[in-house]
Coordinates of C-alpha atoms (C1' of nucleotides) in Angstrom, one line a residue:
Chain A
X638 CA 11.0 17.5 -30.7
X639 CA 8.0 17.8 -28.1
X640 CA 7.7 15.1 -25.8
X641 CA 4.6 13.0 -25.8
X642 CA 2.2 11.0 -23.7
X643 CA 3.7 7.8 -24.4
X644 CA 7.2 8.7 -23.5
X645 CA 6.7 9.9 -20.5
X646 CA 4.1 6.6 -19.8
X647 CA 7.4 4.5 -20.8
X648 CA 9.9 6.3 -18.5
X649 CA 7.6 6.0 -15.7
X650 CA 7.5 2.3 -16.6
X651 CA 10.8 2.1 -16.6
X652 CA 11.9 3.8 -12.9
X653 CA 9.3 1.5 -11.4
X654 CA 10.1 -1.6 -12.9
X655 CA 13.6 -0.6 -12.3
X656 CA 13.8 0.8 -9.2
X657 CA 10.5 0.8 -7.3
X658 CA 7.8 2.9 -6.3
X659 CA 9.6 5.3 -3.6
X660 CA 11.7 6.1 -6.5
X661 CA 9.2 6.9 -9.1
X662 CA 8.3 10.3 -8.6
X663 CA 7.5 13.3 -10.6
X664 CA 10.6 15.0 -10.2
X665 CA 13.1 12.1 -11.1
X666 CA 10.9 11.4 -14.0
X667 CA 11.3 14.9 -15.2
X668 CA 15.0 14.9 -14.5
X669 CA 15.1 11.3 -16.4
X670 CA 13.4 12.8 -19.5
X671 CA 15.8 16.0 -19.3
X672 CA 12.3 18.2 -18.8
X673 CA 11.4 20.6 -16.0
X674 CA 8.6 19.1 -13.8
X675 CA 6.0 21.3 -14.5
X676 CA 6.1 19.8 -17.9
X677 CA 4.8 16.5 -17.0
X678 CA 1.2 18.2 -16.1
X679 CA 1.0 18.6 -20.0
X680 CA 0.9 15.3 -20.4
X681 CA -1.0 13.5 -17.4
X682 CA -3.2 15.3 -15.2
X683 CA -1.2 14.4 -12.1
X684 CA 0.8 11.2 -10.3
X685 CA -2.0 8.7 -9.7
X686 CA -3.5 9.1 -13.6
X687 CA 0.4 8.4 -14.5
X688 CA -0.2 5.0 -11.6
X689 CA -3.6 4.0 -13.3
X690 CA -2.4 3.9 -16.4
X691 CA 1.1 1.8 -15.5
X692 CA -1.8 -0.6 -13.5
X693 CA -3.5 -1.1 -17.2
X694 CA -0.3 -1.8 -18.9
X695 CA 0.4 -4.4 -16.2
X696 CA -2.6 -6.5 -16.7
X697 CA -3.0 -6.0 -20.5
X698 CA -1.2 -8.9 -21.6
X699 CA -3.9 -11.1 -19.8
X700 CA -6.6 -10.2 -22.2
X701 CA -5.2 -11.4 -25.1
X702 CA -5.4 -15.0 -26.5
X703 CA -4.9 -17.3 -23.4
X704 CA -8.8 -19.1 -23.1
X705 CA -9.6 -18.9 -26.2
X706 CA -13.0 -17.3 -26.1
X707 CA -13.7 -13.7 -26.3
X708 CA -16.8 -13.0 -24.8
X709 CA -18.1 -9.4 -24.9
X710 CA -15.9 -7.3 -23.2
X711 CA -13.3 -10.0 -22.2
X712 CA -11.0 -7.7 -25.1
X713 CA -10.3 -3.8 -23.7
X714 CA -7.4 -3.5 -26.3
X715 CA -8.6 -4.8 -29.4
X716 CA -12.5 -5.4 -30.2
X717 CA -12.6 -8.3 -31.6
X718 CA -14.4 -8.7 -35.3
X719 CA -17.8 -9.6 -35.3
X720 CA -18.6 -13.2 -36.1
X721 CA -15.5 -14.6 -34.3
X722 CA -15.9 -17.3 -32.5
X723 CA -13.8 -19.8 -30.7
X724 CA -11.1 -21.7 -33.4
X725 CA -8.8 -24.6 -32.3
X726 CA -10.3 -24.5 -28.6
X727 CA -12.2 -27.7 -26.6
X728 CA -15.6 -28.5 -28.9
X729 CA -18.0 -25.7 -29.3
X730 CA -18.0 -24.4 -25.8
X731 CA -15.9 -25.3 -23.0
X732 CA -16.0 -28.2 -20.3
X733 CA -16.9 -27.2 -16.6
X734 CA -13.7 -28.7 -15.7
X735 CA -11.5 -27.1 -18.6
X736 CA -13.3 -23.7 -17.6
X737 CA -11.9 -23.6 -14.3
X738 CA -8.4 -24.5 -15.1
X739 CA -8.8 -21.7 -17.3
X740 CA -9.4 -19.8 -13.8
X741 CA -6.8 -21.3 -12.3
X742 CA -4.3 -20.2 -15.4
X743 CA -5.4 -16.8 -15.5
X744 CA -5.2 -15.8 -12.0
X745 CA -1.8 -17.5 -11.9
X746 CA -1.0 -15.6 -14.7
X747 CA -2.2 -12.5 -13.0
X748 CA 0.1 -12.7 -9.5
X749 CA 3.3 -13.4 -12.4
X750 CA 2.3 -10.3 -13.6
X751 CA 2.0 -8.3 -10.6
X752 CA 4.8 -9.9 -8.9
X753 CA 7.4 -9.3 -12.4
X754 CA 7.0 -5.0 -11.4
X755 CA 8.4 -3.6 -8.0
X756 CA 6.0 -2.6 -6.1
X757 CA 3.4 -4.1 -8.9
X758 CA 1.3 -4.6 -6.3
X759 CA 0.7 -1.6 -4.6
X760 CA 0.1 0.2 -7.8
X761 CA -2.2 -2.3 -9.2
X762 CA -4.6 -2.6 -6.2
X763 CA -5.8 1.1 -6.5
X764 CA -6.3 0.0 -9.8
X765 CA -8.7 -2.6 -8.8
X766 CA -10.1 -0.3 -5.5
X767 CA -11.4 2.2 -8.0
X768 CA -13.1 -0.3 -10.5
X769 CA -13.2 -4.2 -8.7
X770 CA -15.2 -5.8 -11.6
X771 CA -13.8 -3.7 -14.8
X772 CA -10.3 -4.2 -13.7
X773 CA -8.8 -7.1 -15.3
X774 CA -8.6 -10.2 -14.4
X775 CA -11.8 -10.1 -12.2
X776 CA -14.0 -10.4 -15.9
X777 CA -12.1 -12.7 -17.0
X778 CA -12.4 -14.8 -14.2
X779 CA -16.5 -14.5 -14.0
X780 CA -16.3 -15.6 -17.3
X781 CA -14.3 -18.3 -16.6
X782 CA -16.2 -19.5 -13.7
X783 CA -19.5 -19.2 -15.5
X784 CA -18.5 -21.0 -18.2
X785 CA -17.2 -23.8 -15.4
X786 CA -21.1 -24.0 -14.6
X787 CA -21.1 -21.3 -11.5
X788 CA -24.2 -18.7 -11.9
X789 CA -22.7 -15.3 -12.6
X790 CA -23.3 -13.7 -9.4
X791 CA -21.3 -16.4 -7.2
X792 CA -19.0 -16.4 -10.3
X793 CA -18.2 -12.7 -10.0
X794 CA -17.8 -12.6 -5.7
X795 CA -15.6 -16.0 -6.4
X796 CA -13.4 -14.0 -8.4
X797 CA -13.3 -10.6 -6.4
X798 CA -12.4 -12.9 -3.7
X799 CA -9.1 -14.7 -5.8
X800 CA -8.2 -11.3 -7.2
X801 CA -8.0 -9.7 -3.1
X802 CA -6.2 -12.7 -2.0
X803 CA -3.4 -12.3 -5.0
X804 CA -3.1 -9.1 -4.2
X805 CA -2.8 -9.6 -0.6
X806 CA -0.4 -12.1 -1.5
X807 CA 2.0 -10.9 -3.9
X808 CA 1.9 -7.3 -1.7
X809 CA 3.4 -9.6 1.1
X810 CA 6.0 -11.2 -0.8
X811 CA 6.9 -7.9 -3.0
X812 CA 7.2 -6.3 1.3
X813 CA 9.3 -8.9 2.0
X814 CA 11.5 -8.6 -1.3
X815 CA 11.9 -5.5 -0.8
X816 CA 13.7 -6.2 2.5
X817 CA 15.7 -8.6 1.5
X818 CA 13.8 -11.2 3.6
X819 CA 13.4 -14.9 2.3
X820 CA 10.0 -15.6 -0.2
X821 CA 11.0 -19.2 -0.4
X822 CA 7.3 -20.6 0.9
X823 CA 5.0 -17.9 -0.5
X824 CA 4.4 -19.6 -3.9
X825 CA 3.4 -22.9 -2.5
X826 CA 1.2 -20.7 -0.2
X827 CA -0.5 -18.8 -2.7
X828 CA -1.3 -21.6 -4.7
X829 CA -3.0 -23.1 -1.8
X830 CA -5.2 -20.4 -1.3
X831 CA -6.2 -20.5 -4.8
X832 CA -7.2 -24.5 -4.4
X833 CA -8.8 -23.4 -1.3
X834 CA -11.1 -20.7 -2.7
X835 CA -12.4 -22.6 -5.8
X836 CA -12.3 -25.9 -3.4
Chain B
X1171 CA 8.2 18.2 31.3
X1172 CA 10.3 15.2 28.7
X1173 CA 8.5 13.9 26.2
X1174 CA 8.2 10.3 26.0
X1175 CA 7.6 6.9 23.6
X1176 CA 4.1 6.5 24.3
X1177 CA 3.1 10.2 23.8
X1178 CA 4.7 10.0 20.6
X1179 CA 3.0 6.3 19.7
X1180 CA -0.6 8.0 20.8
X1181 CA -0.3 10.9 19.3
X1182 CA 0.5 9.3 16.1
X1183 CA -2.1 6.6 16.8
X1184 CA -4.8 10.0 16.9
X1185 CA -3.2 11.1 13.9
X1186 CA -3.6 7.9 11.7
X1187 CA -7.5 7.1 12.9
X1188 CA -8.2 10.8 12.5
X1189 CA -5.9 12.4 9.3
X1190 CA -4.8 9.0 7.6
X1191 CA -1.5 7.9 6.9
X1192 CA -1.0 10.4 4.4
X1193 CA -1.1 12.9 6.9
X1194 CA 1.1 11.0 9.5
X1195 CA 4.3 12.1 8.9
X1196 CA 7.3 13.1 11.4
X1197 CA 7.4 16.9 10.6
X1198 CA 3.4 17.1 11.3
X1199 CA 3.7 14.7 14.4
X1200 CA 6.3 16.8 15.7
X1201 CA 4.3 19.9 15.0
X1202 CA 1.4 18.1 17.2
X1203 CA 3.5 17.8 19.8
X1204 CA 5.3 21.1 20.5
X1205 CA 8.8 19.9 19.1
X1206 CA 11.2 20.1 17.0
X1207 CA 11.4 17.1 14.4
X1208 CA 14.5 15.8 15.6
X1209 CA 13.1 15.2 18.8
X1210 CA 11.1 12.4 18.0
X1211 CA 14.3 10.4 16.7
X1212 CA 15.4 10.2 20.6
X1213 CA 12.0 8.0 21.6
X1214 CA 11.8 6.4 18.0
X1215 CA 14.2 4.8 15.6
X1216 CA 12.7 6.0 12.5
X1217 CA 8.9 6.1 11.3
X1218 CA 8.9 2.3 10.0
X1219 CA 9.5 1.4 13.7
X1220 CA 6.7 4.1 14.8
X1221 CA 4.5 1.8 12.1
X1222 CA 4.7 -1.3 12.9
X1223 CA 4.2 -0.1 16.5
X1224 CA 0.9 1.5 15.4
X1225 CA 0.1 -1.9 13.9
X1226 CA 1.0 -3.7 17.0
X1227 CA -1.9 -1.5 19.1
X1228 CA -4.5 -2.5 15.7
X1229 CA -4.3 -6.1 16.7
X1230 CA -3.9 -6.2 20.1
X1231 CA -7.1 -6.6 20.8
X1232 CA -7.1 -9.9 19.1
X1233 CA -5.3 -11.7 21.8
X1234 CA -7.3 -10.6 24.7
X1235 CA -10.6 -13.3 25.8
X1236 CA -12.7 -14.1 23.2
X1237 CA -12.1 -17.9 22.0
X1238 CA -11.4 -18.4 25.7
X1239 CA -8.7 -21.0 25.7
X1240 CA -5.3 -19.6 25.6
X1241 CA -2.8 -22.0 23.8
X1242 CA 0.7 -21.4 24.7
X1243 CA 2.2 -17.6 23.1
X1244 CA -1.7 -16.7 21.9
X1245 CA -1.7 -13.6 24.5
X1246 CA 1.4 -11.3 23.9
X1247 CA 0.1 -8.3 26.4
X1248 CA 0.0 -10.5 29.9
X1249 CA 1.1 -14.2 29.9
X1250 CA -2.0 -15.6 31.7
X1251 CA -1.2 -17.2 34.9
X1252 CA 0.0 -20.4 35.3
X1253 CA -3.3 -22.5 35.6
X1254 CA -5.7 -20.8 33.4
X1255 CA -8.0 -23.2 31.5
X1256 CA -10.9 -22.4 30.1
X1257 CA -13.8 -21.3 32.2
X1258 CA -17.3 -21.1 30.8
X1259 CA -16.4 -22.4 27.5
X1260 CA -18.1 -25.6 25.8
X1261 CA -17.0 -28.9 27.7
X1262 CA -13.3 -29.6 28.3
X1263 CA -11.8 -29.4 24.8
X1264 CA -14.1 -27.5 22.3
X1265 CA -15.6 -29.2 18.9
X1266 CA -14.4 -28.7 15.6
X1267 CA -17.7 -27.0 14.8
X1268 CA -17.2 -24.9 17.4
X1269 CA -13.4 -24.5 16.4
X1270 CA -14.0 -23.3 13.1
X1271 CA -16.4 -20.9 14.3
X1272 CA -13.6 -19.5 16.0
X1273 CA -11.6 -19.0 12.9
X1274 CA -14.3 -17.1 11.2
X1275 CA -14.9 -15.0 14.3
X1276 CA -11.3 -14.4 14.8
X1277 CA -10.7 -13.4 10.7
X1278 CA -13.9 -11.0 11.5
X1279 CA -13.0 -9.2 14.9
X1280 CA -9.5 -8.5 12.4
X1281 CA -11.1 -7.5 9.7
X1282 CA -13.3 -4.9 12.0
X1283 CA -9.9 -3.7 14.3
X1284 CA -8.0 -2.3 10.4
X1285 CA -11.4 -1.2 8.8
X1286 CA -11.6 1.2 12.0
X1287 CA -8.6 2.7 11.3
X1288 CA -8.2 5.0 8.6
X1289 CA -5.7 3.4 6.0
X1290 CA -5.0 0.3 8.8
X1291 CA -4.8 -2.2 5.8
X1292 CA -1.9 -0.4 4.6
X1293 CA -0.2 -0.1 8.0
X1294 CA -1.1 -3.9 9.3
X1295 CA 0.2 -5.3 5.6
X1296 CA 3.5 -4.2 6.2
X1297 CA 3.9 -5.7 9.6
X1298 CA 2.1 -9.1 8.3
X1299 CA 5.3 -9.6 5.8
X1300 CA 7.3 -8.9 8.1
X1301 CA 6.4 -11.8 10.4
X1302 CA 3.1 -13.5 8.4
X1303 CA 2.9 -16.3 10.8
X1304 CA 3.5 -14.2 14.2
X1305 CA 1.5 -11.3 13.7
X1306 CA -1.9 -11.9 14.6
X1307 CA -4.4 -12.9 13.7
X1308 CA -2.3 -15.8 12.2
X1309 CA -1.4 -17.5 15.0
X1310 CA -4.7 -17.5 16.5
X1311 CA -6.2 -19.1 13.6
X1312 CA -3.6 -21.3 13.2
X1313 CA -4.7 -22.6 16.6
X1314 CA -8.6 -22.4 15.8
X1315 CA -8.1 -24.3 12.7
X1316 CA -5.9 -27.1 14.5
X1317 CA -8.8 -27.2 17.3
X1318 CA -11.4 -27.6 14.4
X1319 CA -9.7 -30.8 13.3
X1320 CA -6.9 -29.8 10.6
X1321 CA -3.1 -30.5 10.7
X1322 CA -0.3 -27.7 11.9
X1323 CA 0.8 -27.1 8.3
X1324 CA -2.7 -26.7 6.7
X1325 CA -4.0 -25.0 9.0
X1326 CA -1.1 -22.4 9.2
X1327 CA -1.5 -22.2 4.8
X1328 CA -5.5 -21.2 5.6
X1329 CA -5.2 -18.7 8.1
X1330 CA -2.5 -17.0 5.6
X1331 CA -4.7 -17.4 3.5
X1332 CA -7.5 -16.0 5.5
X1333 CA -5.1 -13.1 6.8
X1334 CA -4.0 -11.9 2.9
X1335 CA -7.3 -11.9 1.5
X1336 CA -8.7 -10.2 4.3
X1337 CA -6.0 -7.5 4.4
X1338 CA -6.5 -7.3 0.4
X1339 CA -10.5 -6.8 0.5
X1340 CA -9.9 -3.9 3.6
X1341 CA -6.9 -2.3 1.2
X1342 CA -9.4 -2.1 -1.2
X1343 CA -12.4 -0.9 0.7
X1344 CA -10.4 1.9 2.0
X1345 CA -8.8 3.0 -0.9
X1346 CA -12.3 3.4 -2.2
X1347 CA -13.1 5.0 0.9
X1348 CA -10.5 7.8 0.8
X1349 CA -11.8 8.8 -2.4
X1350 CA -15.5 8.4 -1.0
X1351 CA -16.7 5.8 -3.5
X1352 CA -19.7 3.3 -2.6
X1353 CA -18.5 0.2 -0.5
X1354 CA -21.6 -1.0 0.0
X1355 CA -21.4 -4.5 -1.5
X1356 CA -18.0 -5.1 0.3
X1357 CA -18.8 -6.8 3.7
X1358 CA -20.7 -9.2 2.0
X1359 CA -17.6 -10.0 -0.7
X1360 CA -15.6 -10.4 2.4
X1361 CA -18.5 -13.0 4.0
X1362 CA -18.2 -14.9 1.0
X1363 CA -14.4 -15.4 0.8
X1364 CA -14.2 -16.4 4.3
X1365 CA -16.9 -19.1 3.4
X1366 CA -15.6 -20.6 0.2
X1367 CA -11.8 -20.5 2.2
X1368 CA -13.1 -22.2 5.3
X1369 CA -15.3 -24.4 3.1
Chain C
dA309 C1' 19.2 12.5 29.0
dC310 C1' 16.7 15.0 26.0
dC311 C1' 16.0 18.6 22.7
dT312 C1' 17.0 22.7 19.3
dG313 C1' 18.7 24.6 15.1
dA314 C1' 20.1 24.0 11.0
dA315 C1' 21.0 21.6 7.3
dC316 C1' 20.8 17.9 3.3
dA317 C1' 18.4 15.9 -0.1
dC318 C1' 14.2 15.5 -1.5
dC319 C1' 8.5 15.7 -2.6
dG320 C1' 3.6 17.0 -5.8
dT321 C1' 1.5 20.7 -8.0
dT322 C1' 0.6 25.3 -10.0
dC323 C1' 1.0 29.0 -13.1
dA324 C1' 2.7 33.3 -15.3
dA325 C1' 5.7 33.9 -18.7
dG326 C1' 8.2 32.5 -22.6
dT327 C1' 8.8 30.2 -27.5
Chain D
dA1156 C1' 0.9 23.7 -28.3
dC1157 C1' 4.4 22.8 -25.2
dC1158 C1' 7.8 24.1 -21.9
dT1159 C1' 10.6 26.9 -18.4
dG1160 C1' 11.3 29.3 -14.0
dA1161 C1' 10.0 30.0 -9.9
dA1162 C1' 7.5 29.5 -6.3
dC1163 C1' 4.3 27.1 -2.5
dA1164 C1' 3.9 24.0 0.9
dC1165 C1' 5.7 20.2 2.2
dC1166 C1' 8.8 15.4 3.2
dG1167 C1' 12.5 11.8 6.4
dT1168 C1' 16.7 11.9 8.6
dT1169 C1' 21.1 13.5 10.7
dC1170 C1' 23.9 15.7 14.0
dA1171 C1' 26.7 19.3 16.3
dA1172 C1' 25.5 22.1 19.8
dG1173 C1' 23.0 23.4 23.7
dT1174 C1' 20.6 22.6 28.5

DNA sequence: ACCTGAACACCGTTCAAGT
DNA sequence: ACCTGAACACCGTTCAAGT
């Protein structure tokens, strides 16, 4: 009974996390859903709409709950009702030092997310190429920084510059992985260069 | 008359900077070159070998001059003979100011040799996980950053750090590039990065 | 030693035609 | 509205056979 968006969305989901990017393409997808390929241009305009929107569900479980706080925008999924405001967090708003451990949280949460997919990284950095200060976590992160006393503008290159290195990062390791070669080091090492930048 | 290794490496090398890697594949490279695809598997294993060559000729550059002294294994081209010290460099050994200018030159010059390829960042990331702390620039810095004052083990953690974020801002810039979207702010991004790292 | 010819097992995308 | 069938223009790699 008619395949939809969503279907096809969760098979694609599953080949990569699965088995990878080189074996996500349109044709095994197809074959995986019992379809004819052509059918797949019904329901995504072509390959790299299908990649953007696995990117999204990759890093949509980093903007919810977590901080706290919902400033404007900090949300995509779910606009939050009007008058809410921050419940069982720190006072009425955040301390400096609280704020960036919260930056510290949500970028480690970010690399666990990226890293948990094959090839998570190679599909979510095209993600962020096409929109580095929409694409979560960078928003996040300003906020976060901001809130940890930074002025928005350093606040928003500190994070472009965290979000690069994590990608850089975890495309290295997930290289690496894929090879078969030894990762043992890169965690401390990444975690290091996150001390480093908000040093 | 027989086609040999370097043909094939250049003319994939004029490939790359001109076409991109999505144009750089065996059948078109063979086409280039008056061949039969099968040809090219005499003078190269496969085309991961041909890329991490290609990579190889992107960073070259690196180890050639420009910090002047030559620690032991910092020039892979030609092992400098014997008695080579430093010639019109700052006094005998140079300062840790000095030193750490080094590093940001060094992360710079890198950053420059992939942006001038098309799609480099893709191509050099590979060959970083392969070997992160002997492709340059890691080594290098590693030495810049031990001049300027820091331990071996420290020093090693910043230039990966350097090296990753760097290769993670020039991913994105070209992605953005391929599909000829404003990069404008990007250098600057990358400035500030370097600065809070080195900081 | 070096290359051709031919095959094997694939790609992404389009689109008339069917239901 | 949704899908098939078939095509178009490709991939990387292998390997017997030729020179």
């Amino acid at each position: 009974m008619a395949l939809d968006r969503d279907q096809v969305v969760d098979a694609a989901w599953h080949i990569l996390q699965t088995y990878g990017l080189g074996d996500l393409s349109m044709r095994r997808l197809a074959r995986e859903l019992g379809v004819q390929p052509g059918a797949l241009y019904w329901h995504v305009a072509n390959k790299q709409e299908l990649l953007a929107v696995l990117a999204q569900r990759m890093v949509a479980p980093l903007s919810m709950s977590s901080t706290g706080a919902s400033p404007a925008g900090a949300c995509l999924t779910s606009p939050s009702p009007a008058g809410a405001s921050s419940v069982d967090a720190p006072p009425a708003h955040a301390s400096p030092a609280g704020a960036a451990d919260d930056a510290v949280l949500l970028i480690t949460r970010f690399r666990s997310a990226v890293l948990a997919v094959r090839d998570g990284a190679d599909v979510v950095s095209v993600a962020h190429a096409l929109d580095p200060s929409g694409m979560q976590p960078t928003p996040l992160l300003t906020a976060a920084l901001t809130r940890a006393g930074m002025d928005p503008a350093p606040a928003e290159t500190a994070a472009l510059t965290l979000v690069r290195f994590t990608l850089g990062s975890v495309t290295a390791q997930q290289t690496r992985e894929s090879m078969d070669l030894p990762t043992a080091t890169m965690a401390a090492e990444f975690e290091a260069g996150v001390r480093a930048i908000l040093a």
